[in-house]
Short mmCIF file of C-alpha atoms in Angstrom, two decimals:
data_model
loop_
_atom_site.label_atom_id
_atom_site.label_comp_id
_atom_site.label_asym_id
_atom_site.label_seq_id
_atom_site.Cartn_x
_atom_site.Cartn_y
_atom_site.Cartn_z
CA MET R 17 122.31 94.71 54.07
CA GLU R 18 119.08 95.54 56.34
CA GLN R 19 116.27 94.40 55.14
CA LEU R 20 113.58 97.23 53.73
CA LYS R 21 111.15 97.85 56.36
CA GLU R 22 107.61 97.37 55.09
CA LYS R 23 105.48 101.02 55.26
CA ALA R 24 101.88 101.13 56.63
CA ILE R 25 98.67 103.16 57.62
CA ILE R 26 97.24 102.23 60.29
CA VAL R 27 93.24 103.02 60.91
CA GLY R 28 91.40 103.17 64.13
CA VAL R 29 87.96 103.70 64.87
CA HIS R 30 87.22 105.38 67.85
CA ILE R 31 83.81 104.83 69.09
CA LEU R 32 81.88 107.76 70.90
CA ASN R 33 81.95 107.04 74.46
CA HIS R 34 84.59 104.20 74.21
CA PRO R 35 88.04 104.98 76.78
CA ASN R 36 91.43 104.69 76.00
CA PHE R 37 91.38 105.27 72.14
CA ALA R 38 94.55 107.18 72.16
CA TYR R 39 96.08 104.45 74.15
CA SER R 40 95.18 101.70 71.85
CA ILE R 41 96.43 103.02 68.72
CA GLU R 42 99.46 104.18 70.42
CA GLU R 43 99.84 100.44 71.59
CA LEU R 44 98.94 99.59 67.61
CA LYS R 45 102.26 101.41 66.10
CA ASN R 46 104.37 98.92 69.41
CA LEU R 47 103.25 96.41 67.84
CA ALA R 48 103.96 97.03 64.31
CA ALA R 49 107.40 98.36 65.12
CA ALA R 50 107.58 94.46 66.47
CA CYS R 51 106.43 93.40 63.67
CA HIS R 52 109.34 95.29 61.48
CA ILE R 53 107.01 97.95 59.98
CA GLU R 54 106.91 101.61 59.95
CA VAL R 55 103.86 103.55 60.23
CA VAL R 56 104.19 106.45 57.92
CA GLY R 57 100.68 107.96 58.49
CA GLU R 58 97.60 107.45 60.83
CA LEU R 59 94.03 107.45 60.10
CA SER R 60 90.77 107.22 62.60
CA GLN R 61 87.19 108.06 62.13
CA LYS R 62 84.77 109.41 65.24
CA VAL R 63 81.08 107.42 65.08
CA THR R 64 78.73 105.94 66.35
CA ARG R 65 79.42 102.22 65.54
CA VAL R 66 81.59 100.22 62.94
CA VAL R 67 80.85 100.81 59.36
CA PRO R 68 79.67 96.64 58.84
CA SER R 69 80.75 96.32 55.51
CA HIS R 70 83.91 98.22 55.35
CA TYR R 71 84.63 99.07 58.76
CA ILE R 72 85.06 102.99 57.64
CA GLY R 73 83.13 104.82 55.45
CA THR R 74 82.94 106.17 51.95
CA GLY R 75 84.46 109.30 52.80
CA LYS R 76 87.41 107.89 54.86
CA ILE R 77 87.72 105.41 52.43
CA GLN R 78 88.94 107.87 49.37
CA GLU R 79 90.84 109.81 52.09
CA LEU R 80 92.74 106.48 53.68
CA SER R 81 93.24 105.92 49.51
CA GLN R 82 95.23 109.18 49.07
CA LEU R 83 97.02 108.64 51.77
CA ILE R 84 98.54 105.34 50.50
CA THR R 85 99.44 107.36 47.12
CA GLU R 86 101.47 109.83 49.21
CA ARG R 87 103.28 108.14 51.43
CA ASN R 88 104.29 105.52 49.34
CA ALA R 89 102.88 102.84 52.10
CA SER R 90 101.79 99.18 51.27
CA VAL R 91 99.72 97.81 53.64
CA VAL R 92 96.62 99.38 55.88
CA ILE R 93 96.88 98.24 59.22
CA CYS R 94 93.36 98.10 61.19
CA ASN R 95 92.89 98.71 64.63
CA ASP R 96 90.42 96.17 65.59
CA GLU R 97 89.53 92.56 64.25
CA LEU R 98 87.96 92.44 61.05
CA SER R 99 85.35 90.44 59.67
CA PRO R 100 85.85 88.70 56.08
CA SER R 101 83.74 90.59 54.02
CA GLN R 102 85.66 93.90 55.80
CA ILE R 103 89.23 93.01 54.28
CA ARG R 104 87.98 91.42 51.08
CA ASN R 105 86.23 94.82 50.87
CA LEU R 106 88.50 97.25 51.77
CA GLU R 107 91.30 95.21 49.82
CA SER R 108 89.01 95.83 46.91
CA SER R 109 88.78 99.67 47.04
CA LEU R 110 92.04 100.45 48.51
CA ALA R 111 93.72 98.26 46.14
CA CYS R 112 96.34 96.91 48.55
CA LYS R 113 97.28 94.81 51.34
CA VAL R 114 94.51 94.66 54.46
CA ILE R 115 95.03 94.03 57.77
CA ASP R 116 93.97 93.90 61.56
CA ARG R 117 95.08 94.20 64.56
CA THR R 118 94.79 90.06 65.45
CA ILE R 119 97.19 88.67 62.70
CA LEU R 120 99.98 91.65 63.86
CA ILE R 121 100.13 89.87 67.39
CA LEU R 122 99.88 86.36 65.51
CA ASP R 123 102.39 87.47 63.35
CA ILE R 124 104.74 88.55 66.74
CA PHE R 125 104.16 85.28 68.37
CA ALA R 126 104.97 82.86 65.14
CA GLU R 127 108.06 85.05 64.63
CA ARG R 128 108.88 84.93 68.57
CA ALA R 129 107.91 80.98 69.67
CA GLN R 130 110.43 78.99 70.13
CA THR R 131 109.51 75.57 71.77
CA THR R 132 107.47 73.19 69.88
CA GLU R 133 104.61 73.78 72.51
CA ALA R 134 104.45 77.30 71.52
CA GLN R 135 104.63 76.99 68.02
CA LEU R 136 102.24 74.08 67.97
CA GLN R 137 100.12 76.60 69.79
CA VAL R 138 100.75 79.43 67.56
CA GLU R 139 99.95 77.57 64.47
CA VAL R 140 96.51 76.37 65.87
CA ALA R 141 95.11 80.01 66.94
CA ARG R 142 96.76 81.04 63.07
CA LEU R 143 94.67 78.25 61.87
CA GLN R 144 90.98 79.25 63.47
CA TYR R 145 91.72 83.27 62.28
CA MET R 146 91.85 81.89 59.30
CA LEU R 147 89.11 79.65 58.83
CA PRO R 148 86.02 81.91 58.49
CA ARG R 149 88.25 83.86 56.35
CA LEU R 150 89.31 81.61 53.72
CA VAL R 151 87.95 83.76 50.92
CA GLY R 152 88.72 87.85 52.66
CA LEU R 153 91.98 86.39 52.68
CA ARG R 154 92.67 84.66 48.89
CA GLU R 155 94.37 87.61 47.84
CA SER R 156 96.17 88.78 50.88
CA LEU R 157 97.16 85.00 50.84
CA GLY R 158 98.17 84.85 46.69
CA ARG R 159 100.65 87.79 48.14
CA GLN R 160 101.93 86.80 50.52
CA GLY R 161 103.14 83.25 49.13
CA GLY R 162 100.80 81.58 51.50
CA GLY R 163 100.12 82.26 55.57
CA ALA R 164 98.19 84.46 57.02
CA GLY R 165 99.85 87.72 58.19
CA LEU R 166 102.73 89.84 56.63
CA LYS R 167 105.90 87.58 55.76
CA ASN R 168 105.32 83.83 54.60
CA ARG R 169 107.70 83.29 58.33
CA GLY R 170 107.07 81.53 61.79
CA SER R 171 105.51 78.55 62.69
CA GLY R 172 103.54 76.44 59.80
CA GLU R 173 103.00 78.59 57.12
CA THR R 174 99.67 77.63 55.66
CA LYS R 175 99.82 76.88 51.57
CA LEU R 176 96.56 78.81 49.96
CA GLU R 177 95.03 75.38 48.35
CA LEU R 178 94.29 74.01 52.25
CA ASP R 179 90.55 74.11 52.11
CA ARG R 180 88.47 74.34 55.13
CA ARG R 181 88.56 70.02 55.93
CA LYS R 182 92.20 69.79 55.31
CA ILE R 183 92.30 73.35 57.86
CA GLU R 184 90.07 71.50 60.35
CA ASP R 185 92.53 68.16 60.23
CA ARG R 186 95.10 70.55 61.04
CA ILE R 187 93.88 71.73 63.78
CA THR R 188 92.55 68.31 65.47
CA ALA R 189 96.16 66.62 64.97
CA LEU R 190 97.22 70.01 66.88
CA GLN R 191 95.48 70.16 69.48
CA SER R 192 96.44 66.63 69.69
CA GLU R 193 99.65 66.89 69.99
CA LEU R 194 98.90 70.03 72.75
CA GLU R 195 96.98 67.70 74.49
CA LYS R 196 99.81 65.58 75.35
CA LEU R 197 101.74 68.15 76.24
CA VAL R 198 98.96 69.62 78.18
CA ALA R 199 98.91 65.89 80.21
CA ARG R 200 103.00 66.08 80.99
CA ARG R 201 102.13 69.50 82.08
CA GLN R 202 99.23 68.17 84.84
CA THR R 203 101.17 65.15 85.45
CA GLN R 204 103.94 68.03 87.03
CA ARG R 205 101.77 70.30 88.98
CA LYS R 206 100.28 67.19 90.56
CA GLN R 207 104.22 66.35 91.89
CA ARG R 208 104.60 70.07 93.11
CA ARG R 209 101.75 70.11 95.03
CA LYS R 210 102.76 66.57 96.74
CA ASN R 211 105.83 67.98 97.31
CA GLU R 212 104.30 70.95 99.08
CA VAL R 213 106.46 73.77 97.10
CA PRO R 214 104.40 76.59 96.32
CA VAL R 215 104.36 78.66 93.12
CA ILE R 216 104.37 81.85 91.95
CA CYS R 217 103.39 83.40 88.89
CA LEU R 218 105.04 86.74 87.60
CA VAL R 219 102.50 88.48 85.14
CA GLY R 220 101.68 91.88 83.75
CA TYR R 221 101.66 93.70 80.67
CA THR R 222 104.14 92.43 77.97
CA ASN R 223 107.36 94.44 78.40
CA ALA R 224 107.23 94.76 81.86
CA GLY R 225 109.84 93.35 83.11
CA LYS R 226 108.96 89.89 84.04
CA SER R 227 112.01 87.46 82.67
CA SER R 228 114.62 90.84 84.04
CA LEU R 229 113.06 90.50 87.21
CA MET R 230 113.11 86.69 87.50
CA ASN R 231 116.82 86.49 86.87
CA ALA R 232 117.25 89.06 89.16
CA MET R 233 116.28 86.90 91.59
CA ILE R 234 117.77 83.99 90.01
CA GLU R 235 121.52 85.77 90.60
CA LEU R 236 120.89 86.73 93.96
CA TYR R 237 119.25 83.22 95.08
CA SER R 238 120.15 80.59 92.69
CA PRO R 239 123.63 82.07 91.00
CA GLN R 240 125.38 79.13 89.89
CA ALA R 241 122.13 77.67 88.35
CA HIS R 242 123.03 79.64 84.76
CA LYS R 243 119.44 79.35 84.13
CA HIS R 244 118.40 82.32 83.03
CA VAL R 245 115.14 83.50 80.71
CA PHE R 246 115.18 85.36 77.41
CA VAL R 247 115.21 88.92 77.84
CA LYS R 248 114.98 91.42 75.35
CA ASP R 249 113.08 94.99 75.06
CA MET R 250 110.52 94.41 73.66
CA LEU R 251 107.14 93.18 72.84
CA PHE R 252 105.89 89.43 73.80
CA ALA R 253 110.11 89.13 73.84
CA THR R 254 108.90 85.36 76.52
CA LEU R 255 106.21 83.15 74.79
CA GLU R 256 107.35 80.12 76.62
CA THR R 257 106.26 79.62 80.75
CA SER R 258 109.73 79.10 82.09
CA VAL R 259 109.31 77.70 85.80
CA ARG R 260 112.76 77.72 88.02
CA ASN R 261 113.24 76.47 91.48
CA VAL R 262 114.21 79.56 93.59
CA ASN R 263 115.73 78.49 97.15
CA LEU R 264 116.15 81.11 100.06
CA PRO R 265 119.22 81.12 102.17
CA ASP R 266 116.79 79.69 105.21
CA ARG R 267 115.95 76.57 103.21
CA LYS R 268 112.77 77.46 101.75
CA SER R 269 112.18 77.66 98.35
CA PHE R 270 109.57 78.00 95.74
CA LEU R 271 109.23 77.45 92.09
CA LEU R 272 109.02 80.96 90.21
CA THR R 273 106.63 81.24 86.47
CA ASP R 274 108.02 83.70 83.93
CA THR R 275 104.28 83.82 81.66
CA VAL R 276 104.04 85.60 78.50
CA GLY R 277 103.05 89.09 78.99
CA PHE R 278 99.23 90.70 77.96
CA VAL R 279 98.26 93.71 75.35
CA SER R 280 94.72 94.78 75.69
CA GLN R 281 92.15 92.83 73.26
CA LEU R 282 94.86 89.83 73.43
CA PRO R 283 92.68 87.92 70.37
CA HIS R 284 90.90 85.38 71.53
CA HIS R 285 92.30 82.52 69.48
CA LEU R 286 95.42 83.30 71.29
CA VAL R 287 93.73 83.12 74.73
CA LYS R 288 92.14 79.38 73.19
CA ALA R 289 95.53 78.50 72.12
CA PHE R 290 97.59 79.52 74.48
CA ARG R 291 95.19 78.48 77.50
CA SER R 292 97.35 75.41 78.83
CA THR R 293 100.21 77.86 79.06
CA LEU R 294 98.26 80.22 81.14
CA GLU R 295 96.66 77.41 83.25
CA GLU R 296 100.07 77.62 85.24
CA VAL R 297 98.86 81.16 85.97
CA ALA R 298 95.48 79.70 87.72
CA GLU R 299 97.15 77.23 89.74
CA ALA R 300 99.57 79.44 91.47
CA ASP R 301 99.89 80.22 94.71
CA LEU R 302 100.65 83.63 94.84
CA LEU R 303 100.54 86.61 91.87
CA ILE R 304 103.56 88.87 91.53
CA HIS R 305 102.12 91.99 88.92
CA VAL R 306 105.13 93.60 87.55
CA VAL R 307 104.58 96.74 86.69
CA ASP R 308 106.49 98.91 84.33
CA ILE R 309 105.91 102.21 86.59
CA ALA R 310 108.24 104.49 84.60
CA ASN R 311 105.40 104.30 81.95
CA PRO R 312 102.83 106.84 81.56
CA GLU R 313 100.47 104.47 80.90
CA TYR R 314 100.82 102.09 83.67
CA GLU R 315 97.49 102.46 85.17
CA GLN R 316 95.85 101.25 82.10
CA HIS R 317 98.79 98.04 81.75
CA VAL R 318 97.37 97.28 85.34
CA ASN R 319 93.73 97.40 83.47
CA VAL R 320 94.80 95.27 81.16
CA THR R 321 96.58 92.60 82.80
CA ASN R 322 93.09 92.65 85.66
CA ASP R 323 90.77 91.61 82.55
CA THR R 324 92.96 88.90 81.06
CA LEU R 325 93.32 87.21 84.62
CA LYS R 326 89.40 87.92 84.74
CA GLU R 327 89.34 85.99 81.56
CA LEU R 328 91.41 83.21 82.40
CA GLY R 329 90.03 82.74 86.00
CA ALA R 330 92.40 83.59 88.36
CA ASP R 331 91.67 87.06 89.06
CA HIS R 332 90.99 85.08 92.82
CA ILE R 333 94.47 84.17 93.47
CA GLN R 334 96.69 86.44 96.30
CA MET R 335 98.44 89.24 94.39
CA ILE R 336 101.27 91.39 95.19
CA PHE R 337 102.33 94.45 92.78
CA ALA R 338 105.93 94.96 91.88
CA TYR R 339 106.34 98.48 90.64
CA ASN R 340 109.74 98.05 88.25
CA LYS R 341 112.03 100.42 86.70
CA SER R 342 111.77 102.84 89.28
CA ASP R 343 115.52 103.88 88.54
CA LEU R 344 113.79 106.03 85.71
CA THR R 345 111.16 107.72 87.82
CA GLU R 346 111.36 110.16 90.90
CA HIS R 347 109.81 107.68 92.99
CA PRO R 348 112.05 106.49 96.20
CA TYR R 349 113.10 103.21 96.13
CA PRO R 350 113.58 99.96 96.66
CA LEU R 351 110.20 100.48 98.50
CA LEU R 352 107.41 97.91 100.54
CA LYS R 353 104.59 99.31 101.32
CA ASP R 354 101.85 97.37 102.39
CA ASP R 355 101.37 94.57 98.78
CA PHE R 356 103.62 97.26 96.81
CA VAL R 357 107.39 97.17 96.15
CA TYR R 358 109.23 99.70 94.10
CA LEU R 359 112.22 98.28 92.36
CA SER R 360 114.74 97.92 89.66
CA ALA R 361 115.13 94.67 88.28
CA GLN R 362 117.84 96.54 85.85
CA GLN R 363 119.88 97.38 88.58
CA LYS R 364 118.73 94.42 91.28
CA ARG R 365 117.50 96.85 94.12
CA GLY R 366 114.35 95.56 95.87
CA ILE R 367 114.57 92.16 95.63
CA GLU R 368 115.08 91.54 98.81
CA GLU R 369 111.86 93.68 99.94
CA LEU R 370 109.76 91.54 97.09
CA THR R 371 111.21 88.28 98.49
CA GLN R 372 109.89 89.42 102.14
CA LEU R 373 106.36 89.92 100.63
CA ILE R 374 106.47 86.43 99.35
CA ARG R 375 107.45 85.50 102.57
CA GLU R 376 104.90 86.65 104.33
CA ARG R 377 102.03 85.61 102.02
CA VAL R 378 103.63 82.28 100.80
CA PHE R 379 104.84 80.22 103.80
CA GLN R 380 102.70 81.04 106.30
CA ASN R 381 102.70 77.14 107.50
CA TYR R 382 105.93 77.10 108.82
CA MET R 383 106.44 77.26 112.56
CA GLN R 384 109.03 77.33 115.57
CA CYS R 385 110.16 74.78 117.62
CA GLU R 386 112.69 73.57 119.82
CA ILE R 387 113.11 69.67 119.73
CA VAL R 388 115.58 66.84 120.83
CA ILE R 389 115.55 63.77 118.95
CA PRO R 390 116.69 60.82 120.10
CA TYR R 391 120.41 59.52 118.62
CA GLU R 392 118.63 56.46 117.36
CA GLN R 393 116.54 58.56 115.15
CA GLY R 394 119.92 60.98 113.13
CA ARG R 395 118.17 60.44 110.42
CA LEU R 396 115.80 62.66 111.12
CA VAL R 397 118.31 65.55 112.86
CA ALA R 398 119.48 64.86 108.58
CA TYR R 399 115.57 66.27 106.75
CA PHE R 400 115.29 69.18 109.41
CA ASN R 401 119.07 70.53 108.42
CA GLU R 402 118.19 69.42 104.67
CA HIS R 403 114.21 70.66 104.50
CA ALA R 404 113.96 73.02 107.51
CA HIS R 405 115.51 76.48 108.91
CA VAL R 406 117.90 75.03 111.85
CA HIS R 407 119.06 77.79 113.60
CA SER R 408 120.99 76.04 116.33
CA THR R 409 122.61 72.35 117.43
CA ASN R 410 123.29 71.60 120.55
CA TYR R 411 124.62 67.77 121.70
CA GLU R 412 123.40 66.35 124.73
CA LEU R 413 122.94 63.04 127.10
CA ASN R 414 118.98 61.97 125.69
CA GLY R 415 119.50 63.56 122.22
CA THR R 416 120.53 66.12 119.65
CA ARG R 417 118.73 69.40 120.65
CA LEU R 418 117.63 71.33 117.61
CA LYS R 419 115.81 74.85 117.25
CA LEU R 420 114.42 75.45 113.96
CA GLU R 421 111.65 76.79 111.66
CA CYS R 422 109.90 74.11 110.02
CA ARG R 423 106.52 73.03 107.89
CA VAL R 424 103.82 72.88 110.32
CA SER R 425 102.78 69.36 108.11
CA ASP R 426 106.73 68.00 108.77
CA PHE R 427 106.10 68.79 112.51
CA GLU R 428 103.14 66.73 112.96
CA GLN R 429 104.09 63.84 110.58
CA TYR R 430 107.40 62.92 112.74
CA ARG R 431 106.18 64.59 116.17
CA ASP R 432 106.12 60.49 118.17
CA ASP R 433 109.51 60.43 116.85
CA PHE R 434 111.00 63.33 118.70
CA LEU R 435 110.95 65.03 122.03
CA GLN R 436 108.81 68.58 121.85
CA LEU R 437 110.37 71.55 124.36
#
């Protein structure tokens, strides 16, 4: 039997001269849907600044109260992060549960988190959000049977009796666990750098198709790997950072990383908690900015992603754009133009064009050469066959002649062991 959806009224304050209000309200509706909530009404107020005590004015509170009764709603969702006193005052005036955009996103993350690291990160974010709001959330917590948010689900539900000290102790313990995982990842990164394997990160707005694009590349270049990542048409389907090795036909290889999607006003608690995961982005050699070109708001999505990358200190890394879902538009595809590729991950069209662009940007430390390797250095022939793209092999009196494309570093390392032609 299908669970009855909670009914909600969404409330937004439109601060004058503040663009993108309509977009942020639409995004809030999508976030509510991702949290299995049915939006049954909407209320907005144009003001020069947010009302410090109640978020909205007294007249709007009466209007909202009436709307709650008319639509039989059980929750009010505000478009901004509320202060503890605003939550308390609104709940008191409306006699209804009040949550904000932040807790909605935290709830989605809690439900989607699969790996131990993601669950720890989400729990840290939820506890840090709750800490200053213990008084304001007191009634909400009681109604929900523990745990900030909508339902008693997801990672580490927090009991009502937890006092500030216990929450702080819990945060410290969780962060200690996370540090161990971060140290392990840093060791892996050092190893990758040592092996000179380029790291390419897929970034972009949530639900732009990053995981679908990753799967399309794995299917094309490593079909035997069976290492698909989870794909679903919903916000924040991927919270885990997945890394896959992509081996191109010419012996070049790179690591492709799928990251958590971005959304506007991503709670700073989450950015802080997921910073260790998102460090993958800041360490990358190249970013592929995946854009859902079929979405009418795609330009806004690009801005949100760029702002988040700036916050992560990753705005200096070279970037190429993958305009995904081109099959849902009139735009011709596959098409390669400067730093842009129009493609469809769903139809697996445009992947070769994207790979061509990756080659141009990442594999600049390669050289074409012709060498003769003496027969007593046979191990070098085996090495270059494995680590370089050998165009032709001929056996001559004084050794094996290879025409190849290899890393400049490999050429320099072994140049004393062969004859260059």
